[in-house]
PDB file of C-alpha atoms in Angstrom:
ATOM      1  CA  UNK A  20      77.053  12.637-185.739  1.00  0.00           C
ATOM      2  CA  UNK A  21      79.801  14.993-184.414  1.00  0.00           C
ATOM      3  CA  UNK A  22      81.272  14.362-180.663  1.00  0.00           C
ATOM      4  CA  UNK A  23      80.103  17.921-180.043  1.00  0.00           C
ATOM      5  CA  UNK A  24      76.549  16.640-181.342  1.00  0.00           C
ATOM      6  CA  UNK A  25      76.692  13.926-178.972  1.00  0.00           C
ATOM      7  CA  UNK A  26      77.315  15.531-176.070  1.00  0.00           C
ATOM      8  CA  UNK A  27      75.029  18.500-176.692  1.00  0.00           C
ATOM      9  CA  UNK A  28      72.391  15.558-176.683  1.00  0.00           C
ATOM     10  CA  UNK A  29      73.774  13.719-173.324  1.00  0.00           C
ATOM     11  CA  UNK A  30      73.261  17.189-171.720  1.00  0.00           C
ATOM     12  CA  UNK A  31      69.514  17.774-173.376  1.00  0.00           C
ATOM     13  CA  UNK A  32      68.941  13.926-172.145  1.00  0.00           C
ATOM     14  CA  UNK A  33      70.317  14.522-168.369  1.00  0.00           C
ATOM     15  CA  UNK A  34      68.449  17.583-168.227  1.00  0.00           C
ATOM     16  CA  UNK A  35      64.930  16.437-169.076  1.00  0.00           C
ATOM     17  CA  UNK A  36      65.216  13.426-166.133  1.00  0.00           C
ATOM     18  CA  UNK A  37      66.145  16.247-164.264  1.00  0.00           C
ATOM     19  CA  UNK A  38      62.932  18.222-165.349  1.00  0.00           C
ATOM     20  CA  UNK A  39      60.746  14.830-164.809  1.00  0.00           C
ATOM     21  CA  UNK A  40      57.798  14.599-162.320  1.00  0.00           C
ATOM     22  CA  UNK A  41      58.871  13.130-159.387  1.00  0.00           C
ATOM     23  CA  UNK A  42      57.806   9.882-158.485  1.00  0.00           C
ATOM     24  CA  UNK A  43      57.625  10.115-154.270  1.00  0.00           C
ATOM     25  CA  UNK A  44      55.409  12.324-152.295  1.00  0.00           C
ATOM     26  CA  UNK A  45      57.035  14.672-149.649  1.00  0.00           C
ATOM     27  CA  UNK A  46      55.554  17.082-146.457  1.00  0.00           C
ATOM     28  CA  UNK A  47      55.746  20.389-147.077  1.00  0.00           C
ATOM     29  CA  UNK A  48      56.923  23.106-145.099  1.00  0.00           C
ATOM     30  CA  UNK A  49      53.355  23.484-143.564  1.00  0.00           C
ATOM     31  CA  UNK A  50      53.153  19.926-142.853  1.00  0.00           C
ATOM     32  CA  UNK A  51      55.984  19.619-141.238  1.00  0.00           C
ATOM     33  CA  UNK A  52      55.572  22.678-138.912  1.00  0.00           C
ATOM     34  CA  UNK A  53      51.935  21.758-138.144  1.00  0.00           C
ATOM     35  CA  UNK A  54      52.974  17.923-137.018  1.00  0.00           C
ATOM     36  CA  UNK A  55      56.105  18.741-134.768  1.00  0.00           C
ATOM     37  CA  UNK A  56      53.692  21.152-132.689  1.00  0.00           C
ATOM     38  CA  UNK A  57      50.930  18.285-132.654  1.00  0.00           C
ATOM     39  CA  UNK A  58      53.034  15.182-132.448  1.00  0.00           C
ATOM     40  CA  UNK A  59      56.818  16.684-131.239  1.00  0.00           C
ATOM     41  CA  UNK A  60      59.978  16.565-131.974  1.00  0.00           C
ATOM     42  CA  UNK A  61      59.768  12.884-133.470  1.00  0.00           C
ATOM     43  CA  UNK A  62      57.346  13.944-136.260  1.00  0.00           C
ATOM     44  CA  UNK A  63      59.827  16.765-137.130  1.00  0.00           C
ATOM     45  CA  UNK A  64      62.665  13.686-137.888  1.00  0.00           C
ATOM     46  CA  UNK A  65      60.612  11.315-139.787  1.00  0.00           C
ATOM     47  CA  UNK A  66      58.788  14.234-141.544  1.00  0.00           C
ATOM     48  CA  UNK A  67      62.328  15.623-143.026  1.00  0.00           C
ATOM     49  CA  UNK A  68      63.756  11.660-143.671  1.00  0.00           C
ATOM     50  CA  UNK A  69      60.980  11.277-145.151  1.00  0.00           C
ATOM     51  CA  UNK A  70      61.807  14.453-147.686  1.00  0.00           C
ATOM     52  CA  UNK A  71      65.597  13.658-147.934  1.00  0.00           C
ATOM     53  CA  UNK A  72      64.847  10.013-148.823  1.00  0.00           C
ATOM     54  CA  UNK A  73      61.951  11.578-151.660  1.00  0.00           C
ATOM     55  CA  UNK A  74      65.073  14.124-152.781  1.00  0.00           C
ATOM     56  CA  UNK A  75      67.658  10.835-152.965  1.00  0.00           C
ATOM     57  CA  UNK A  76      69.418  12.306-150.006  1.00  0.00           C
ATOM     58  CA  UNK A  77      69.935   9.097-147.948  1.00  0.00           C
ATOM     59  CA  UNK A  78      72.449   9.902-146.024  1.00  0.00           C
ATOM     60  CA  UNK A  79      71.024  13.049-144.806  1.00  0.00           C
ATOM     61  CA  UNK A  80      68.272  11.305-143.875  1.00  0.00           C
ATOM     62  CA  UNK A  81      70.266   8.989-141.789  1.00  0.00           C
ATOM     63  CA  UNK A  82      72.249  12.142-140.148  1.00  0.00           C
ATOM     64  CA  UNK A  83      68.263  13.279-139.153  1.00  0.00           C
ATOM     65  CA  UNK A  84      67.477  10.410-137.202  1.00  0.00           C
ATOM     66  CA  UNK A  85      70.485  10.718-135.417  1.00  0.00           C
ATOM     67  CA  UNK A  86      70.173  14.143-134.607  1.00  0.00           C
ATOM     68  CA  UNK A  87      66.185  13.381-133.925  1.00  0.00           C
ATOM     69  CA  UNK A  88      67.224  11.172-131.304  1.00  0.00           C
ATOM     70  CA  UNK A  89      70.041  13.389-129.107  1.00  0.00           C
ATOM     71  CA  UNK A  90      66.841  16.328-129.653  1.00  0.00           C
ATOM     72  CA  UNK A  91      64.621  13.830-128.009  1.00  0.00           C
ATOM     73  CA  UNK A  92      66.592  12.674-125.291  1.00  0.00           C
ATOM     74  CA  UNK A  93      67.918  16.547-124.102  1.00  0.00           C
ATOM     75  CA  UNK A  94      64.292  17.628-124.148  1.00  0.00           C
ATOM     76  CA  UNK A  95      63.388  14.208-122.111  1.00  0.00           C
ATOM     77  CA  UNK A  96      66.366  15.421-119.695  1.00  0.00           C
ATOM     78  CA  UNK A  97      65.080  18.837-119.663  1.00  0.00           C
ATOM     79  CA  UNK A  98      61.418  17.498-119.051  1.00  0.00           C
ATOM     80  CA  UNK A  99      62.419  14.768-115.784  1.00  0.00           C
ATOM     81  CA  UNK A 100      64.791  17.896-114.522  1.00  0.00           C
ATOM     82  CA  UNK A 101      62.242  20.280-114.482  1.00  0.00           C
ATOM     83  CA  UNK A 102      59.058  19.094-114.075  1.00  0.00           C
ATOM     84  CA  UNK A 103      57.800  22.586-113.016  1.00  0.00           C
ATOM     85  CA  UNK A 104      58.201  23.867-115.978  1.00  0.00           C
ATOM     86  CA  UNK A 105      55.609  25.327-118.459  1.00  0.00           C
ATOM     87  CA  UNK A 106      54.439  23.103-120.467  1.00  0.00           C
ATOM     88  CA  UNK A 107      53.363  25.334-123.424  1.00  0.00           C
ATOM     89  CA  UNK A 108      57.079  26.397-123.636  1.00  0.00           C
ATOM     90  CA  UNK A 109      58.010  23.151-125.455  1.00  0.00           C
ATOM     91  CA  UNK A 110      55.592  22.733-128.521  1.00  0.00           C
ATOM     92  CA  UNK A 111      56.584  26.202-129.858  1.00  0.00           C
ATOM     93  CA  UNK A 112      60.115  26.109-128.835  1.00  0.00           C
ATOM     94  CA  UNK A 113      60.534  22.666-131.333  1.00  0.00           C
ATOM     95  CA  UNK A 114      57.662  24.208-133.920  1.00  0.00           C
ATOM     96  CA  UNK A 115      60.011  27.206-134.235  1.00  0.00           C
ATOM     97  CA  UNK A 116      63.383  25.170-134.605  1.00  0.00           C
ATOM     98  CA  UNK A 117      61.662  22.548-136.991  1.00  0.00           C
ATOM     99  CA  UNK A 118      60.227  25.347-139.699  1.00  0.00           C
ATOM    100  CA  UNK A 119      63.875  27.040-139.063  1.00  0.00           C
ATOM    101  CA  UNK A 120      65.365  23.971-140.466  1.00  0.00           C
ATOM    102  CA  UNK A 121      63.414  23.103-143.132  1.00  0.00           C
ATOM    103  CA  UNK A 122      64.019  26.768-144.092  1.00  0.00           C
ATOM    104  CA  UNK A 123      67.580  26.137-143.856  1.00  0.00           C
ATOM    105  CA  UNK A 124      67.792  22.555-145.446  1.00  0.00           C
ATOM    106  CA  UNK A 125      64.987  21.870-147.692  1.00  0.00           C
ATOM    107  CA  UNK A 126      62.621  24.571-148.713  1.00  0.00           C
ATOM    108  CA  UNK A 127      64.544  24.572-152.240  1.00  0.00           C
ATOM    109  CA  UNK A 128      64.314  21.308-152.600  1.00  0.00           C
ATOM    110  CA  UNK A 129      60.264  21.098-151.395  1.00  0.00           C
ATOM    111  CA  UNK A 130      59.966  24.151-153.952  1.00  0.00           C
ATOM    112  CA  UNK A 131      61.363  22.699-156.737  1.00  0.00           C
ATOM    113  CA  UNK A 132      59.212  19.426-156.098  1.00  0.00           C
ATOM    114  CA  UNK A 133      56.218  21.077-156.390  1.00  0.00           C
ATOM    115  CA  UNK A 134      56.735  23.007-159.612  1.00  0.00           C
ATOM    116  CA  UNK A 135      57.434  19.667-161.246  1.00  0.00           C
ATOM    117  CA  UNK A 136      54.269  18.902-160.219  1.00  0.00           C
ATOM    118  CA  UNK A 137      55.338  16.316-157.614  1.00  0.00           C
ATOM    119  CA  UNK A 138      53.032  15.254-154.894  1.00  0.00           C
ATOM    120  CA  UNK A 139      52.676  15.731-151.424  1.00  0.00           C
ATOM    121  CA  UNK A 140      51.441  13.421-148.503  1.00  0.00           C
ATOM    122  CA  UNK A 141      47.748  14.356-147.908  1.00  0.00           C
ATOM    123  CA  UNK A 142      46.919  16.643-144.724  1.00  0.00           C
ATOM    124  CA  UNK A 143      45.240  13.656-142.770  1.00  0.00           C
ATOM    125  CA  UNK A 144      48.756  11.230-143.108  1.00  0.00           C
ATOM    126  CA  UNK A 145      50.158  14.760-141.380  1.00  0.00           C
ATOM    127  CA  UNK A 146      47.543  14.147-138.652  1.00  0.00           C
ATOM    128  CA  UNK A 147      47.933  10.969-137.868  1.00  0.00           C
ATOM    129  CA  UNK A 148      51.827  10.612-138.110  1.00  0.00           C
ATOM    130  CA  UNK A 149      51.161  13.526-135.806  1.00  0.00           C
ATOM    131  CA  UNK A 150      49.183  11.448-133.331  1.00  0.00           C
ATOM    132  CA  UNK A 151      51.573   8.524-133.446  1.00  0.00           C
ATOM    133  CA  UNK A 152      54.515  10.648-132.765  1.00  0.00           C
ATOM    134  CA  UNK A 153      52.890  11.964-129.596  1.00  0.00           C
ATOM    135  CA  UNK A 154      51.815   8.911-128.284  1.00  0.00           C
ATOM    136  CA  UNK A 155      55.377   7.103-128.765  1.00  0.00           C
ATOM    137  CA  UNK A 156      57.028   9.834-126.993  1.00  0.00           C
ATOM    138  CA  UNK A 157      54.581   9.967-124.164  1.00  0.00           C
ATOM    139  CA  UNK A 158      55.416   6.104-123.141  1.00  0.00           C
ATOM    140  CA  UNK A 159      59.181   6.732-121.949  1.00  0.00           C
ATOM    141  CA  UNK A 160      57.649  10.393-120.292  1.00  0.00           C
ATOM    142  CA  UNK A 161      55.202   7.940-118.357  1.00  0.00           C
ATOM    143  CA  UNK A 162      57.578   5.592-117.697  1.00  0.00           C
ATOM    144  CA  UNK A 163      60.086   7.604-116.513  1.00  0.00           C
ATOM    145  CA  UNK A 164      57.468   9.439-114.028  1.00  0.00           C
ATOM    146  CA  UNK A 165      56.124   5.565-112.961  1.00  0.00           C
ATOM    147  CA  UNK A 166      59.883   4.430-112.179  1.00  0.00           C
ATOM    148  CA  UNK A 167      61.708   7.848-111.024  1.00  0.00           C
ATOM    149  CA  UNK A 168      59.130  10.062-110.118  1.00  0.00           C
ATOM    150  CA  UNK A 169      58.177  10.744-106.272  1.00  0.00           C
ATOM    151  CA  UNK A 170      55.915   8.863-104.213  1.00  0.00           C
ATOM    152  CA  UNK A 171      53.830  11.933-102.914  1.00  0.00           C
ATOM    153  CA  UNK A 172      51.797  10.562 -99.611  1.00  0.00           C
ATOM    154  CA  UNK A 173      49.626  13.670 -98.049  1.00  0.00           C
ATOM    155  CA  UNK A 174      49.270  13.362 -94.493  1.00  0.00           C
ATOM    156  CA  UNK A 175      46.978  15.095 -92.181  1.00  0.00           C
ATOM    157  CA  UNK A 176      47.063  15.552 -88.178  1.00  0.00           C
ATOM    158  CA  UNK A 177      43.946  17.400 -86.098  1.00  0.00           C
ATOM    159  CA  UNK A 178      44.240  19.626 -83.826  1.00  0.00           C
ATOM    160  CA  UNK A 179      41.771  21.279 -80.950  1.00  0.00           C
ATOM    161  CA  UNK A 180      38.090  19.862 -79.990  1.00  0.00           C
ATOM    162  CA  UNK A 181      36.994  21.202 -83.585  1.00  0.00           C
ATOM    163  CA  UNK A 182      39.719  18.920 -85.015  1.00  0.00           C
ATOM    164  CA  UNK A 183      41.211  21.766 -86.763  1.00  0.00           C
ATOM    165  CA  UNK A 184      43.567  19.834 -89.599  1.00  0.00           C
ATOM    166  CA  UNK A 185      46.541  20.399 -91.499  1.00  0.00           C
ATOM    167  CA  UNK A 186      47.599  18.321 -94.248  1.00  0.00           C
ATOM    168  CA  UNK A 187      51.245  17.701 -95.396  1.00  0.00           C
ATOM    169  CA  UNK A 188      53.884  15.925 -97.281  1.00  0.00           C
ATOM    170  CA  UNK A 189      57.082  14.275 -96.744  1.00  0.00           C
ATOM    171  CA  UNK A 190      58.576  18.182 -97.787  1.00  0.00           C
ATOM    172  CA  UNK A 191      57.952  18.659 -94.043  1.00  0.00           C
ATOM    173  CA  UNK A 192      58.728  17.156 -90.712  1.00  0.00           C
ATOM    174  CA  UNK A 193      55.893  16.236 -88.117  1.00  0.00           C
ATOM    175  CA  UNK A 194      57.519  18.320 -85.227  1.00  0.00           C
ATOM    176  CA  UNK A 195      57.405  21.202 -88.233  1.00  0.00           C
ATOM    177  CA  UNK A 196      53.755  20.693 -88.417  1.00  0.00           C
ATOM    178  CA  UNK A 197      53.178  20.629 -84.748  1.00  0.00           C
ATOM    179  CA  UNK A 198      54.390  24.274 -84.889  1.00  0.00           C
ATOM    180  CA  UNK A 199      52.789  25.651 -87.735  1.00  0.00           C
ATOM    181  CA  UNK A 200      49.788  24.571 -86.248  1.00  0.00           C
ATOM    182  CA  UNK A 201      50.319  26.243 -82.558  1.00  0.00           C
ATOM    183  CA  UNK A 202      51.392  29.214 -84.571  1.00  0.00           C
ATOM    184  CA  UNK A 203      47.828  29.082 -86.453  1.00  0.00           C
ATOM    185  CA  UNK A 204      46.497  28.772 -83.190  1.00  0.00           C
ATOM    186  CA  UNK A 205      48.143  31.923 -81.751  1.00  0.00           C
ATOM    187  CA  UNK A 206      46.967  33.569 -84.305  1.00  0.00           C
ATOM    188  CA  UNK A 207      43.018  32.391 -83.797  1.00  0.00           C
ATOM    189  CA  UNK A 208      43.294  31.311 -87.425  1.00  0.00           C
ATOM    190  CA  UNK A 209      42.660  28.031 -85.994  1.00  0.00           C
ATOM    191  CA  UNK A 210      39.907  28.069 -83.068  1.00  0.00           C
ATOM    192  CA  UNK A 211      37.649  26.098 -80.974  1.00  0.00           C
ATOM    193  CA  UNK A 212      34.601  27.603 -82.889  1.00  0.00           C
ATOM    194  CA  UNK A 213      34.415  26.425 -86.252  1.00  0.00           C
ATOM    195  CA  UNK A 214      36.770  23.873 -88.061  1.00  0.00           C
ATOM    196  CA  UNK A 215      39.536  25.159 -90.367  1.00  0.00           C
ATOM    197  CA  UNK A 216      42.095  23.354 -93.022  1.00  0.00           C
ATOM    198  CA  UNK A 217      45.676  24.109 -93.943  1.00  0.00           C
ATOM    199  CA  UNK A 218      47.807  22.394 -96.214  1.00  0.00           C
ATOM    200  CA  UNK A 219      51.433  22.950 -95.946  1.00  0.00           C
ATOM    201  CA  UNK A 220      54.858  22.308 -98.048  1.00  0.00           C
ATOM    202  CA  UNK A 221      57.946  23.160 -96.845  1.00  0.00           C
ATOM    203  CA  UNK A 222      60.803  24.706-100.252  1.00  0.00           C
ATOM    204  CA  UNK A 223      63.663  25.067 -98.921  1.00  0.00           C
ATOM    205  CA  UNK A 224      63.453  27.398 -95.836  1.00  0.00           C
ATOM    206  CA  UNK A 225      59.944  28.478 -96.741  1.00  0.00           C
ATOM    207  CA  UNK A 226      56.948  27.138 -95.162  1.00  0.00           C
ATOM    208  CA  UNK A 227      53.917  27.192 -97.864  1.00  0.00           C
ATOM    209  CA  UNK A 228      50.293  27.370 -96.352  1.00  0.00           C
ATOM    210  CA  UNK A 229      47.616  26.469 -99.106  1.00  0.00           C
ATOM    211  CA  UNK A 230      44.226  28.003 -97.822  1.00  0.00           C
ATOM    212  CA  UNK A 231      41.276  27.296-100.107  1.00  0.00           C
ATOM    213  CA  UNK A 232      38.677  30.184-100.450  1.00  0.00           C
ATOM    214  CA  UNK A 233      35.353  30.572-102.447  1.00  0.00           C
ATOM    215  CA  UNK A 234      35.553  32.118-106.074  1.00  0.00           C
ATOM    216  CA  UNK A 235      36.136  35.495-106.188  1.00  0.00           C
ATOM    217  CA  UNK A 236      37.202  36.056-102.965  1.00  0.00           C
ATOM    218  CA  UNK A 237      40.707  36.059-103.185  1.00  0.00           C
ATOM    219  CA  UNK A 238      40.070  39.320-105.087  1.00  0.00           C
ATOM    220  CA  UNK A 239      38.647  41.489-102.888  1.00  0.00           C
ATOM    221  CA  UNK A 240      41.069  44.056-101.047  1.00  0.00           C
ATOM    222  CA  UNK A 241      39.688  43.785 -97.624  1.00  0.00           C
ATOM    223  CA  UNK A 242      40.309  39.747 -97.684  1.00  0.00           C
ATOM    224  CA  UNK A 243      43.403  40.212 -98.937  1.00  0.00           C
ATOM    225  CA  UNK A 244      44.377  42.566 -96.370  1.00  0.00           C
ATOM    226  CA  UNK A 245      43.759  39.950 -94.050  1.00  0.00           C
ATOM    227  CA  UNK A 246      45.251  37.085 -95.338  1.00  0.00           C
ATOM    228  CA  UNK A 247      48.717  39.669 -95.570  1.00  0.00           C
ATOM    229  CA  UNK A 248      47.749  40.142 -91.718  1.00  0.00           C
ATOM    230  CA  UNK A 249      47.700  36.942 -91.187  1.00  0.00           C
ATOM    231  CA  UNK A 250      51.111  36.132 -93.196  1.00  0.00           C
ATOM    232  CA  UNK A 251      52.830  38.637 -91.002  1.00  0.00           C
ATOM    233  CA  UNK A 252      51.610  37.486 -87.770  1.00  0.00           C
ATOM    234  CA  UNK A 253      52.854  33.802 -88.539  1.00  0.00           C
ATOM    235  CA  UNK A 254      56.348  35.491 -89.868  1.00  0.00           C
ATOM    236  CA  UNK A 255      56.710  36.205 -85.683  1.00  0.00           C
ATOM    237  CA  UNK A 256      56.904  32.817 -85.232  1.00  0.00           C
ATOM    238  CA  UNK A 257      59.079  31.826 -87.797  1.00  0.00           C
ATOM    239  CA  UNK A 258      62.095  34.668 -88.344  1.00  0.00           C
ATOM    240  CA  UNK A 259      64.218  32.254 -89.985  1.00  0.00           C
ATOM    241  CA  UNK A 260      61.793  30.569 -92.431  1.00  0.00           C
ATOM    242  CA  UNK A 261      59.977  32.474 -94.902  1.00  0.00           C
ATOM    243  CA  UNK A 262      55.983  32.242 -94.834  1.00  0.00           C
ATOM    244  CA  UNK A 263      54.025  32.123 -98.131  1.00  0.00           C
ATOM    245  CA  UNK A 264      49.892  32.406 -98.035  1.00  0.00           C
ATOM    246  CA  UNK A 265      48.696  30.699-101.261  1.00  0.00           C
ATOM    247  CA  UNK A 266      44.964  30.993-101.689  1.00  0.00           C
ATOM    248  CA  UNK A 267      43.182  28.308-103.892  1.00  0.00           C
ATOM    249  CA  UNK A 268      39.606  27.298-105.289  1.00  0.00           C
ATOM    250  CA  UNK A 269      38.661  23.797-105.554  1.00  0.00           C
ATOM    251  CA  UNK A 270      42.640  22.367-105.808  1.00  0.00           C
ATOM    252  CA  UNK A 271      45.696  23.682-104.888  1.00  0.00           C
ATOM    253  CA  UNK A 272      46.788  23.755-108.763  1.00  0.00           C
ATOM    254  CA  UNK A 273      44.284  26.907-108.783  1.00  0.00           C
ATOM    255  CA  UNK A 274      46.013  28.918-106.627  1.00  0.00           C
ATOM    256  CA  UNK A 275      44.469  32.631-106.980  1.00  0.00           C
ATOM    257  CA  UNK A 276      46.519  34.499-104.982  1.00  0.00           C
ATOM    258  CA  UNK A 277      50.002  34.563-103.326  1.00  0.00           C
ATOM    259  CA  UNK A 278      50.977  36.235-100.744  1.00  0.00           C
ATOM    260  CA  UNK A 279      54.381  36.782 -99.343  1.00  0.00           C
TER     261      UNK A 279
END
């Protein structure tokens, strides 16, 4: 057998391992999009080491737990920084960047495993690496909220023979409250007639008064109209702080209307 023979056959030999079924089972691009907006940001990174390991890219999928962990701790930052901040923002924010980088780093690779007729993981592994992921980065959230976060004590004081009463936080000073409440008073908001509630939070130089109303209320023009009244009658009393009405139904996370 000629060298040229010989090689010729090396080539033929190297090319059907090439063409061989592969042996380990990968996510697909699906998969992987559908866990990292269930589970996060962690499912993403062991999703694609998972792939790179399959496509005997080790070191790749070394570099993704690496860069799995700075993600994590950035959107952790982010997350204790601004804890106002929508929470819906973050599942498609990382579902968008993880299907942009399996697009950019293994779609050819995924594509070519399945027309060899290689095997993927099974939709309810995706699921429940998906529930694990959220759960393990949930603990350092609650932590972090348990150790760091603030101690939030609501206060109330009465006023009047109808024990008119506004409630407060530590946002606000007592002597603040003690005016808020005369100024309430001046306006006959608060009266001897009938018992009335305020809660108030102080941002800055803006005094916040919560007022909770039935359902459907805060829609109607003419109650509006008087809770604007209202507003701009307590502004008197307080030219250099700004006065926000927020009307709620049953907790002040339902607040219905602002007005300002």
């Amino acid at each position: 057998m000629g060298k040229n023979q010989i090689i010729i056959k090396d080539k033929m030999t190297q090319t059907l391992e090439d063409l061989e079924m592969p042996k380990e089972k990968i996510y697909k691009n699906g998969m992987i999009w559908t866990g990292t907006f269930l589970g996060g940001p962690l499912v993403t990174g062991y999703m694609m080491a998972e792939n790179f390991k399959a496509f005997n890219e080790p070191e790749k999928a070394k570099k993704t737990w690496i860069y799995t962990i700075i993600a994590i701790i950035v959107i952790l930052g982010i997350i204790f920084l601004f804890p106002d901040a929508p929470n819906r923002i973050f599942p498609i924010a990382y579902s968008a960047t993880a299907a942009l980088l399996v697009q950019l780093f293994q779609e050819k690779n995924i594509e070519n495993h399945i027309s060899l007729g290689g095997k993927l993981y099974s939709w309810w592994r995706t699921i429940a690496v998906s529930v694990i992921g959220i759960v393990v980065l949930m603990i350092p959230i609650i932590i972090g909220f348990v150790v760091f976060g603030e101690d939030v004590q609501i206060q109330s004081k009465t006023y009047g023979p109808t024990h008119n009463e506004v409630l407060y936080d530590q946002s606000i000073t007592e002597k603040e409250v003690d005016n808020i409440a005369q100024a309430l008073k001046n306006v006959t908001y608060f009266n001897d007639a009938s018992t009335r509630y305020a809660l108030v939070k102080k941002l800055e130089n803006s005094y916040d008064i919560y007022i909770a109303v039935d359902d459907g209320v805060a829609t109607q023009y003419k109650i509006q109209q008087g809770f604007a009244y209202l507003r701009s009658e307590l502004q008197k009393s307080f030219p250099n702080n700004k006065i926000i009405i927020s009307l709620f139904v049953d907790n002040i996370n339902n607040v219905v209307k602002k007005i300002e």
